[in-house]
Coordinates of C-alpha atoms and ligand atoms in Angstrom, one line a residue:
X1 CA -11.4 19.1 27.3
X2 CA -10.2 21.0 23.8
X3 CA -10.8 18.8 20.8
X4 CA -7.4 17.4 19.6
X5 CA -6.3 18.0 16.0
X6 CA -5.7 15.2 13.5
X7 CA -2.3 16.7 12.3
X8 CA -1.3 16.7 15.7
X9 CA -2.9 13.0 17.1
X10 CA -1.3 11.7 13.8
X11 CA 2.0 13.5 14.9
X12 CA 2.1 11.6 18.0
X13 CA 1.4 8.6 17.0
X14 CA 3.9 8.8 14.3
X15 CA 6.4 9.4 16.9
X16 CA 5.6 7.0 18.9
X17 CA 5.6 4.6 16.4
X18 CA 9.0 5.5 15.1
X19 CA 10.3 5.5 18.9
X20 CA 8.9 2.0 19.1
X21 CA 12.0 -0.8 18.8
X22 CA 12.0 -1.8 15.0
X23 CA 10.8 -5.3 14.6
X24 CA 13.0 -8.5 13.9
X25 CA 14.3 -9.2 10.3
X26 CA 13.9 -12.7 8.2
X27 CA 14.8 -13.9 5.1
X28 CA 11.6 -15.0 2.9
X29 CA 11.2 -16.5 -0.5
X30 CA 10.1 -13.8 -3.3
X31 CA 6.4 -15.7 -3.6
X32 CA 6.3 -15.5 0.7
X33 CA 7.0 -12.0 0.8
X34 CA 4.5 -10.2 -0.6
X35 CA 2.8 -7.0 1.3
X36 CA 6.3 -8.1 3.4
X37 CA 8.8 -4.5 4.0
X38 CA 11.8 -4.7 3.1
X39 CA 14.3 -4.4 5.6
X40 CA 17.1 -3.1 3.8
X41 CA 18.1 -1.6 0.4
X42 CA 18.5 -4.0 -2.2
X43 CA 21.6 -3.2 -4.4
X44 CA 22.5 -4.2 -8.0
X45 CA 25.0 -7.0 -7.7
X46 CA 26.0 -6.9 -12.0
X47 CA 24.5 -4.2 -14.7
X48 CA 21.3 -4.5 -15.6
X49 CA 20.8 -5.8 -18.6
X50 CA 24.3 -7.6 -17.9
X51 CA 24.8 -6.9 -22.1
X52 CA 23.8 -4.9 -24.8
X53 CA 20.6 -6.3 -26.6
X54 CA 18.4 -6.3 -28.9
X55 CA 14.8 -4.6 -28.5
X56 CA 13.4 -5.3 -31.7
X57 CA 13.0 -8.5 -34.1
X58 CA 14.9 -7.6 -37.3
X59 CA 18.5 -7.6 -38.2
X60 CA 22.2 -6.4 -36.4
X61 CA 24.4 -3.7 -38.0
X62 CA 27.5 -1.8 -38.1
X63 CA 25.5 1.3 -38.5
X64 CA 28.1 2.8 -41.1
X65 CA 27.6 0.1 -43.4
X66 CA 24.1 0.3 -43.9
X67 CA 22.5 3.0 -46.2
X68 CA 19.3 3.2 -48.1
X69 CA 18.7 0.2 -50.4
X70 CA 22.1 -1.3 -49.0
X71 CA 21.7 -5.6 -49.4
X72 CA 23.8 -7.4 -47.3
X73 CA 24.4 -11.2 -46.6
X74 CA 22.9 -12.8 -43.2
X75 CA 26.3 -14.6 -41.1
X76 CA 24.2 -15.9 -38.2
X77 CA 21.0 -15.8 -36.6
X78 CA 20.8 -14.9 -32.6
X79 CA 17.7 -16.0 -30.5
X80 CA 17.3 -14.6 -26.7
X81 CA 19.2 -16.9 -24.7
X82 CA 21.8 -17.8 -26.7
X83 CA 25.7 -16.5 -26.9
X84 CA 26.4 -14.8 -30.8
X85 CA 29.7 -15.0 -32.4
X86 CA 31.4 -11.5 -33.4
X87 CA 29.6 -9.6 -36.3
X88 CA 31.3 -10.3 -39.4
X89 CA 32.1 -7.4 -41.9
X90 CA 29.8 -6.8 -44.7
X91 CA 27.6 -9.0 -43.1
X92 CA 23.8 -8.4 -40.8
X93 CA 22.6 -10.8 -38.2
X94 CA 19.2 -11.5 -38.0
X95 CA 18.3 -10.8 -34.3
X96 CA 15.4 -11.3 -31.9
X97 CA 14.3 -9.9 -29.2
X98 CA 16.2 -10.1 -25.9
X99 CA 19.1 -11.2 -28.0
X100 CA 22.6 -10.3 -27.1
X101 CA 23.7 -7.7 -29.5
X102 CA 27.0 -9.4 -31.5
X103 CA 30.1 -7.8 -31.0
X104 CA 30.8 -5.0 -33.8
X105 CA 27.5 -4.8 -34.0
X106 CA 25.7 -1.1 -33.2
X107 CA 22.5 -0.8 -34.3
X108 CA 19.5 -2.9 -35.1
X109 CA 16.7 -2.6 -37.6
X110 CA 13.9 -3.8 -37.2
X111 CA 12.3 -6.7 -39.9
X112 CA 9.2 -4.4 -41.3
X113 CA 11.9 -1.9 -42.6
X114 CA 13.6 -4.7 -44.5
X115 CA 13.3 -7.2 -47.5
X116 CA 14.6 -10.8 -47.3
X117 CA 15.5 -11.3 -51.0
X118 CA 15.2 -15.0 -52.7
X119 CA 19.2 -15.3 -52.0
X120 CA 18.7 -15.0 -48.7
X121 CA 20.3 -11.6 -48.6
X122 CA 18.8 -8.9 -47.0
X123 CA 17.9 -5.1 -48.0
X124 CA 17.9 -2.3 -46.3
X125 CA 15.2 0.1 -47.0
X126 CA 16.9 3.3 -45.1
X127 CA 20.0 4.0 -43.3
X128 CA 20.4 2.9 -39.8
X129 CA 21.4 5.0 -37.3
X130 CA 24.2 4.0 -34.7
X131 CA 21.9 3.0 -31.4
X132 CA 18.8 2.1 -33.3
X133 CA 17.2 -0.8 -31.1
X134 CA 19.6 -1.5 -28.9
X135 CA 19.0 -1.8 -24.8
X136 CA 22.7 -1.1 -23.6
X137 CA 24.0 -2.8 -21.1
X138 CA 23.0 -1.4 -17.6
X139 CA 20.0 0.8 -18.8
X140 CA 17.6 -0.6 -15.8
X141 CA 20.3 -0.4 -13.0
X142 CA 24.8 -0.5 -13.0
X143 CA 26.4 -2.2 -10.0
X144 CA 25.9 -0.7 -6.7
X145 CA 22.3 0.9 -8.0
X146 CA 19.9 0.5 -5.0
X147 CA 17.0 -0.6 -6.4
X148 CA 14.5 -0.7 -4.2
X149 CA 15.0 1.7 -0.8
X150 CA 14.5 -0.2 2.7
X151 CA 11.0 0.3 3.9
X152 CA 8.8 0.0 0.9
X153 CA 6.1 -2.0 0.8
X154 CA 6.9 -5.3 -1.6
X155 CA 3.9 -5.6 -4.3
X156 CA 3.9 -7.6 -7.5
X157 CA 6.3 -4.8 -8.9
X158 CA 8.7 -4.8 -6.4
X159 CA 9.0 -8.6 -6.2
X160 CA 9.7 -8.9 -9.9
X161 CA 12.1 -5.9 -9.8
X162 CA 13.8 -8.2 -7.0
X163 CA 13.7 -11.3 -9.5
X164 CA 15.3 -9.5 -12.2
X165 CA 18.0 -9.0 -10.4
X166 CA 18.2 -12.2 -9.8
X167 CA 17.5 -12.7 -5.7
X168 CA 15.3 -15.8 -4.4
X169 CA 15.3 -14.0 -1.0
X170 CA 15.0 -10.7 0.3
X171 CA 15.5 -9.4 4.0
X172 CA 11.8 -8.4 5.6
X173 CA 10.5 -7.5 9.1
X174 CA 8.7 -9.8 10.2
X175 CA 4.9 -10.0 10.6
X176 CA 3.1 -7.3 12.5
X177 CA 1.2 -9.1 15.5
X178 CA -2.6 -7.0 16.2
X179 CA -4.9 -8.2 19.0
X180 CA -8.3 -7.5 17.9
X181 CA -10.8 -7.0 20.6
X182 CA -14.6 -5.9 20.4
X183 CA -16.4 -4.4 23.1
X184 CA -19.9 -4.2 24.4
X185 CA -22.3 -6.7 25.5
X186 CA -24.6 -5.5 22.6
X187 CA -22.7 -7.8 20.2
X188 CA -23.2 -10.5 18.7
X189 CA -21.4 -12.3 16.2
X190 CA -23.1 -12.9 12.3
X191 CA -24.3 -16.7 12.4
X192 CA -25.8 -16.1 16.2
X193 CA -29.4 -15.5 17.0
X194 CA -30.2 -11.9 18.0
X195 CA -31.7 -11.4 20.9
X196 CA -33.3 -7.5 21.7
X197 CA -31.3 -5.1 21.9
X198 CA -28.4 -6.9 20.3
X199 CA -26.6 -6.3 17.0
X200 CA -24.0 -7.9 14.9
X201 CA -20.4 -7.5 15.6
X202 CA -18.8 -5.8 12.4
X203 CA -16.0 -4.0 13.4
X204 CA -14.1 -7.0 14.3
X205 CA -14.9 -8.0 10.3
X206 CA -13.7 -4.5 9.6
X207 CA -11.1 -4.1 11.4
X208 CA -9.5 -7.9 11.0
X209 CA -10.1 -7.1 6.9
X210 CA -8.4 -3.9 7.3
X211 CA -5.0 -5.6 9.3
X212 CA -4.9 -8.8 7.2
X213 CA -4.5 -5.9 3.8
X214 CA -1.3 -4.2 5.8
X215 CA 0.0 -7.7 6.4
X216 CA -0.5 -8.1 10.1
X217 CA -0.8 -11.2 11.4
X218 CA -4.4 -11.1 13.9
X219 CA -4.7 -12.3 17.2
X220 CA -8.8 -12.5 17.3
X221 CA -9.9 -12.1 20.9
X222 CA -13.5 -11.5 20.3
X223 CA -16.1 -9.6 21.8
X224 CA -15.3 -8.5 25.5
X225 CA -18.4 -7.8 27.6
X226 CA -18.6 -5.1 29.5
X227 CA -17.5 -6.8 32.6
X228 CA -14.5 -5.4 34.7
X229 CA -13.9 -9.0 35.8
X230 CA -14.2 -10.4 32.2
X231 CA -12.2 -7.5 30.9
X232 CA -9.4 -8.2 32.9
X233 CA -9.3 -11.6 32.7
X234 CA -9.1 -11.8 28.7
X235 CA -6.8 -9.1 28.5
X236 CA -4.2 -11.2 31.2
X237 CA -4.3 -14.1 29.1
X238 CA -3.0 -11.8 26.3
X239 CA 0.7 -12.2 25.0
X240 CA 3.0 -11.9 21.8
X241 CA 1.1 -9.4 20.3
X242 CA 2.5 -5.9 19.1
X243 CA -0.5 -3.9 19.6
X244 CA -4.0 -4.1 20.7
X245 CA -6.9 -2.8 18.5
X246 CA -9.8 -2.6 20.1
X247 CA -13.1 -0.5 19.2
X248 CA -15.8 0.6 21.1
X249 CA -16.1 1.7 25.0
X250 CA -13.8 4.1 24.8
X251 CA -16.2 7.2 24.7
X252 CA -17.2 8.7 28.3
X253 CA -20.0 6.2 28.9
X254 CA -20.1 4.1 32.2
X255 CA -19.7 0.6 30.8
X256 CA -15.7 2.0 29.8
X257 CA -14.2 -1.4 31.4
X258 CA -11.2 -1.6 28.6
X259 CA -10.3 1.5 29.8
X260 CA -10.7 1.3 33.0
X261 CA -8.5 -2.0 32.9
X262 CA -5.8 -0.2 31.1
X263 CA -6.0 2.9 33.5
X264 CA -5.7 0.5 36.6
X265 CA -2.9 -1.8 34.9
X266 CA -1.1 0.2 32.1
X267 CA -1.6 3.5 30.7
X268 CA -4.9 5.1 29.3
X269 CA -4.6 8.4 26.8
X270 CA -7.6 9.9 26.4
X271 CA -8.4 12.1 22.8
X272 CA -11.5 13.9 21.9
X273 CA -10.4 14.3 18.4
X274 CA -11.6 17.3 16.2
X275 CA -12.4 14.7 14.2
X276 CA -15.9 13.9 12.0
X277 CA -16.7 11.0 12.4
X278 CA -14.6 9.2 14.9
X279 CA -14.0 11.4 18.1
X280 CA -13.4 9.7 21.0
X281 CA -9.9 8.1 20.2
X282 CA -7.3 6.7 23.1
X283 CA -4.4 5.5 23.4
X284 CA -2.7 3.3 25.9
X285 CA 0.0 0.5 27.1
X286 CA -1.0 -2.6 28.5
X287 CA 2.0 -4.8 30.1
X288 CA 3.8 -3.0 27.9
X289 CA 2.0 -3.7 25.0
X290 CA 0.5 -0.3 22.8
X291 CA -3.2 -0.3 22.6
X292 CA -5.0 1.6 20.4
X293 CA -8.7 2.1 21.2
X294 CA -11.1 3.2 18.5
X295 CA -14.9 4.4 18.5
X296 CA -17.7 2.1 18.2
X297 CA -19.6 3.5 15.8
X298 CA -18.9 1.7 12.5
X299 CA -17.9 4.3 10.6
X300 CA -16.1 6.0 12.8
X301 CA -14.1 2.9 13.4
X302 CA -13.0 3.0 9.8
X303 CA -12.2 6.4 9.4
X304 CA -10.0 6.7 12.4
X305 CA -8.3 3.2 11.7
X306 CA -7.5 4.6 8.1
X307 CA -6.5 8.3 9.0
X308 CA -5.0 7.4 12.3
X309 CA -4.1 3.9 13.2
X310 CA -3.1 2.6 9.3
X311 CA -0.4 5.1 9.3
X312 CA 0.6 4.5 13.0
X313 CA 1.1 0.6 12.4
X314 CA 2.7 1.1 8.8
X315 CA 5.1 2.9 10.4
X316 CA 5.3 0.1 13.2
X317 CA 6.2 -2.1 10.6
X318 CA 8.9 0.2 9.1
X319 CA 7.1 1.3 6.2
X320 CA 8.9 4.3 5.7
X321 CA 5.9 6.4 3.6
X322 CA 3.2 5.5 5.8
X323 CA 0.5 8.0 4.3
X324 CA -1.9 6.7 1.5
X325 CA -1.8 7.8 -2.0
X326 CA -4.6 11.3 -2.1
X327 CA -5.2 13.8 -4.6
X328 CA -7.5 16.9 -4.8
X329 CA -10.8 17.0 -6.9
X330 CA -13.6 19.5 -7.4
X331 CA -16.7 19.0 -5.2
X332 CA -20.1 19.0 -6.6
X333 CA -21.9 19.8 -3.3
X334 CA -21.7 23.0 -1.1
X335 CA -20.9 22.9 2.7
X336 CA -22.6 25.9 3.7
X337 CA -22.1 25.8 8.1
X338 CA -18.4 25.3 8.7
X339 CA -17.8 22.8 11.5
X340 CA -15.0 22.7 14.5
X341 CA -13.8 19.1 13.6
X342 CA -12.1 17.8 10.4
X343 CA -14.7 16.1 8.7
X344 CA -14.2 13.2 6.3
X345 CA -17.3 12.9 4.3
X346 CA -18.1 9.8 2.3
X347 CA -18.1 10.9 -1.4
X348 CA -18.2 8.8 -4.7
X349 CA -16.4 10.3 -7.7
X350 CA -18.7 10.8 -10.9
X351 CA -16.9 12.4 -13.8
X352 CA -13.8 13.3 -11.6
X353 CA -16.3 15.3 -9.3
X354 CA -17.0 14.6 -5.7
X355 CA -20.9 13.4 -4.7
X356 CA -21.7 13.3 -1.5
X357 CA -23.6 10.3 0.2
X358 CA -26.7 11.1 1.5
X359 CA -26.1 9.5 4.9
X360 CA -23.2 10.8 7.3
X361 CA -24.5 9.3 10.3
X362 CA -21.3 7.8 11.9
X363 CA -23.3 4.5 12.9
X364 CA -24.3 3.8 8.9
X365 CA -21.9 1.6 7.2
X366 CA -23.4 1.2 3.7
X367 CA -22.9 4.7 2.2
X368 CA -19.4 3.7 2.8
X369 CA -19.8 0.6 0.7
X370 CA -21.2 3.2 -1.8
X371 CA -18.7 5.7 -2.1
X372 CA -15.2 6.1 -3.7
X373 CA -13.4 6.8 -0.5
X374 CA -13.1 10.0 1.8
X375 CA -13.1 13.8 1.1
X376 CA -11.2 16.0 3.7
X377 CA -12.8 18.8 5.0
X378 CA -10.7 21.0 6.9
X379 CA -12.3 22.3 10.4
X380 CA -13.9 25.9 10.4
X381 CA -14.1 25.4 6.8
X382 CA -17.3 25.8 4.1
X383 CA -17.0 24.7 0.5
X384 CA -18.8 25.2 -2.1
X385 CA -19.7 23.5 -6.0
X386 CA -16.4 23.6 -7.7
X387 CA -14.0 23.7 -4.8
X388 CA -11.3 21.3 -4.3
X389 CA -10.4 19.3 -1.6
X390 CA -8.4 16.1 -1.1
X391 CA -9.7 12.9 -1.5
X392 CA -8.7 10.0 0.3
X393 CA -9.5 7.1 -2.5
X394 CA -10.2 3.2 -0.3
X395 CA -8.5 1.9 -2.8
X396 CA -5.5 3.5 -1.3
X397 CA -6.5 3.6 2.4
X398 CA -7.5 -0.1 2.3
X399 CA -4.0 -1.2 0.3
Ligands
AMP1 P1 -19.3 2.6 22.1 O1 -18.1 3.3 21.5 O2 -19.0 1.4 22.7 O3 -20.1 3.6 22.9 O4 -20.2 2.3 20.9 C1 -20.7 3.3 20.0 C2 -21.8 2.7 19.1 O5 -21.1 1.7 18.2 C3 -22.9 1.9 19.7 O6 -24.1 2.1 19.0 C4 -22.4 0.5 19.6 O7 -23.5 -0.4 19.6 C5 -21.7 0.5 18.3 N1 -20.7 -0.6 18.2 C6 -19.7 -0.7 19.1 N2 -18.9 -1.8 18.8 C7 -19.4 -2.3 17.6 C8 -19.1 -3.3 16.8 N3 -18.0 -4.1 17.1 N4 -19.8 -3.6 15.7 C9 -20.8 -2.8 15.4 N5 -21.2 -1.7 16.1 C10 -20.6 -1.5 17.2
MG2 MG1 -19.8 0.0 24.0

């Protein structure tokens, strides 16, 4: 069986994600909605700022009036909030911040560039140009502006972008449903006993960590035995769910019963991916319910959740830039021996430059907690000190 690319196992499941029906909309509350998608373009309903205002504390002008040295008399003082009267002439306004520029008014300048005198009058110390401080009205966004594009992800900025404008709803899909399932009689979950040849369940950890960041709402089902009986069972109680995540027992090994459950009832896809780590990979339906299954092997659990099945339920969710943010830096290490699968080696960044972790092994889980994130190497590739390649930061793959 040829090794599958990543470009093209992350093509497919890009298209079958975007084939997928979209989910349901609802209406949430700005402080409910964050990591939410927005479901549809939010558009300017007035100019943004709805007037022309002030960006400095100091005084309002008619710009011609003022030259160097000019002194002129204060007719009303403006604070943010409040409504000004028009600008009388031969007169300044002292202005703060926020305030609405008065009408006449073109210019402000700012308070360290004047002189309040002991009549109360004010001097100029230079000529103010026309413009000078002033936000005009609409600068952020005019009527009709979409300000925020449907499928974006809403964050802190977004939300205040939405509250600027004003809304105390906006229009989301609704939460993303993942079954997470663990396989192998080997497991055991932290808090237990272990008994030989156990070990501790962490990919459900990982894995329900991982979800809970995109803003999926989990549906733990545990650790499944390897039991075709059990297997079955569990998975028939199942429902309401918009995909299945399971890892483990998807390689070629004899205790496959998830796999064999899905072949028997659903649909099984079967990837050997040329992918380092993380190579056994499927894909399936069950009661027509996506599953996607992902390697045992901690590691590899992580990297092909983040490369693979991050951007496949993103775009589920209809995020419409599903990829995470990457960028290329210079390696300080040298991959003699080019290798036939993509590899995506565990790296911290020191000074901008990529160190590798000593251990690689797909089953070791702390150099991940010690590294930055994940350097791509392409397959059939070498590098050497120097070389750049893209890094995949975690604090973009696990956002
Ligand atoms: P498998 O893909 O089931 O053949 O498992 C590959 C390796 O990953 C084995 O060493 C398993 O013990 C280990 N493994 C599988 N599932 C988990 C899990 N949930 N947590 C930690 N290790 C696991
Ligand atoms: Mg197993």
């Amino acid at each position: 069986m040829a090794l599958l690319n990543v470009d093209a196992a992350l093509q497919i499941l890009l298209e079958q994600a975007q084939a997928a029906a979209d989910l349901e909309t609802e209406l949430l509350s700005l402080d409910s909605a964050e990591n939410r998608v927005l479901a549809e373009p939010l558009l300017a309903q007035f100019a943004m700022p709805p007037w022309p205002n002030s960006s400095m504390d100091g005084y309002a002008v008619r710009s011609a009036e003022v030259q160097a040295g000019q002194v002129l008399p204060v007719s009303q003082k403006i604070f943010a909030g409040h409504s000004p009267e028009p600008l009388t002439e031969g007169t300044c306004a002292r202005i703060f911040t926020g305030a609405p520029m008065p009408e006449g008014a073109d210019a402000v300048e700012m308070q360290e560039n004047t002189e309040e005198l002991d009549d109360g009058t004010v001097r100029f110390a230079q000529a103010v140009r026309a413009a000078k401080f002033v936000r005009p009205k609409g600068q952020e966004a005019l009527p009709g502006d979409e300000i925020l594009p449907a499928g974006i992800r809403l964050g802190p900025i977004e939300l205040a972008m939405a509250a600027s404008m004003g809304c105390a709803q906006v229009k989301v899909r609704r939460q993303f449903r993942v079954a997470v399932i663990s396989t192998g009689d080997e497991l055991v979950e932290p808090g237990q006993p272990l008994a030989p040849g156990q070990i501790y369940n962490s990919n459900r950890t990982l894995l329900i960590q991982c979800l809970k960041r995109l803003g999926c709402a989990i549906v733990d089902m545990g650790i499944l035995p390897d039991d075709i009986q059990l297997t079955r069972n569990r998975l028939a109680e199942l429902q309401g769910v918009d995909l299945m995540l399971s890892s483990g027992g998807v390689s070629v090994g004899e205790a496959d019963y998830l796999g064999q459950v899905l072949r028997e009832e659903g649909e099984l896809d079967f990837w050997k991916l040329a992918l380092k780590p993380g190579k056994p990979f499927t894909l399936g339906r069950y009661q027509g319910v996506p599953v996607i299954g992902l390697p045992g092997n901690p590691t590899s659990s992580l990297v092909t959740f983040l490369i693979l099945a991050r951007p496949y339920i993103l775009t589920r969710m209809g995020v419409s830039d599903p990829l995470a943010q990457s960028f290329v830096v210079p390696v300080n290490f040298a991959m003699p021996v080019a290798g036939v699968r993509r590899e995506f080696i565990r790296v911290s960044l020191v000074d901008g430059r990529a160190e590798k972790l000593d251990n690689q092994c797909s089953g070791v889980l702390r150099s991940a907690t010690q590294s930055h994130g994940l350097l791509e190497l392409p397959e059939n590739t070498t590098c050497e000190v120097g070389d750049y390649l893209r890094f995949w930061p975690f604090s973009s793959l696990l956002n």
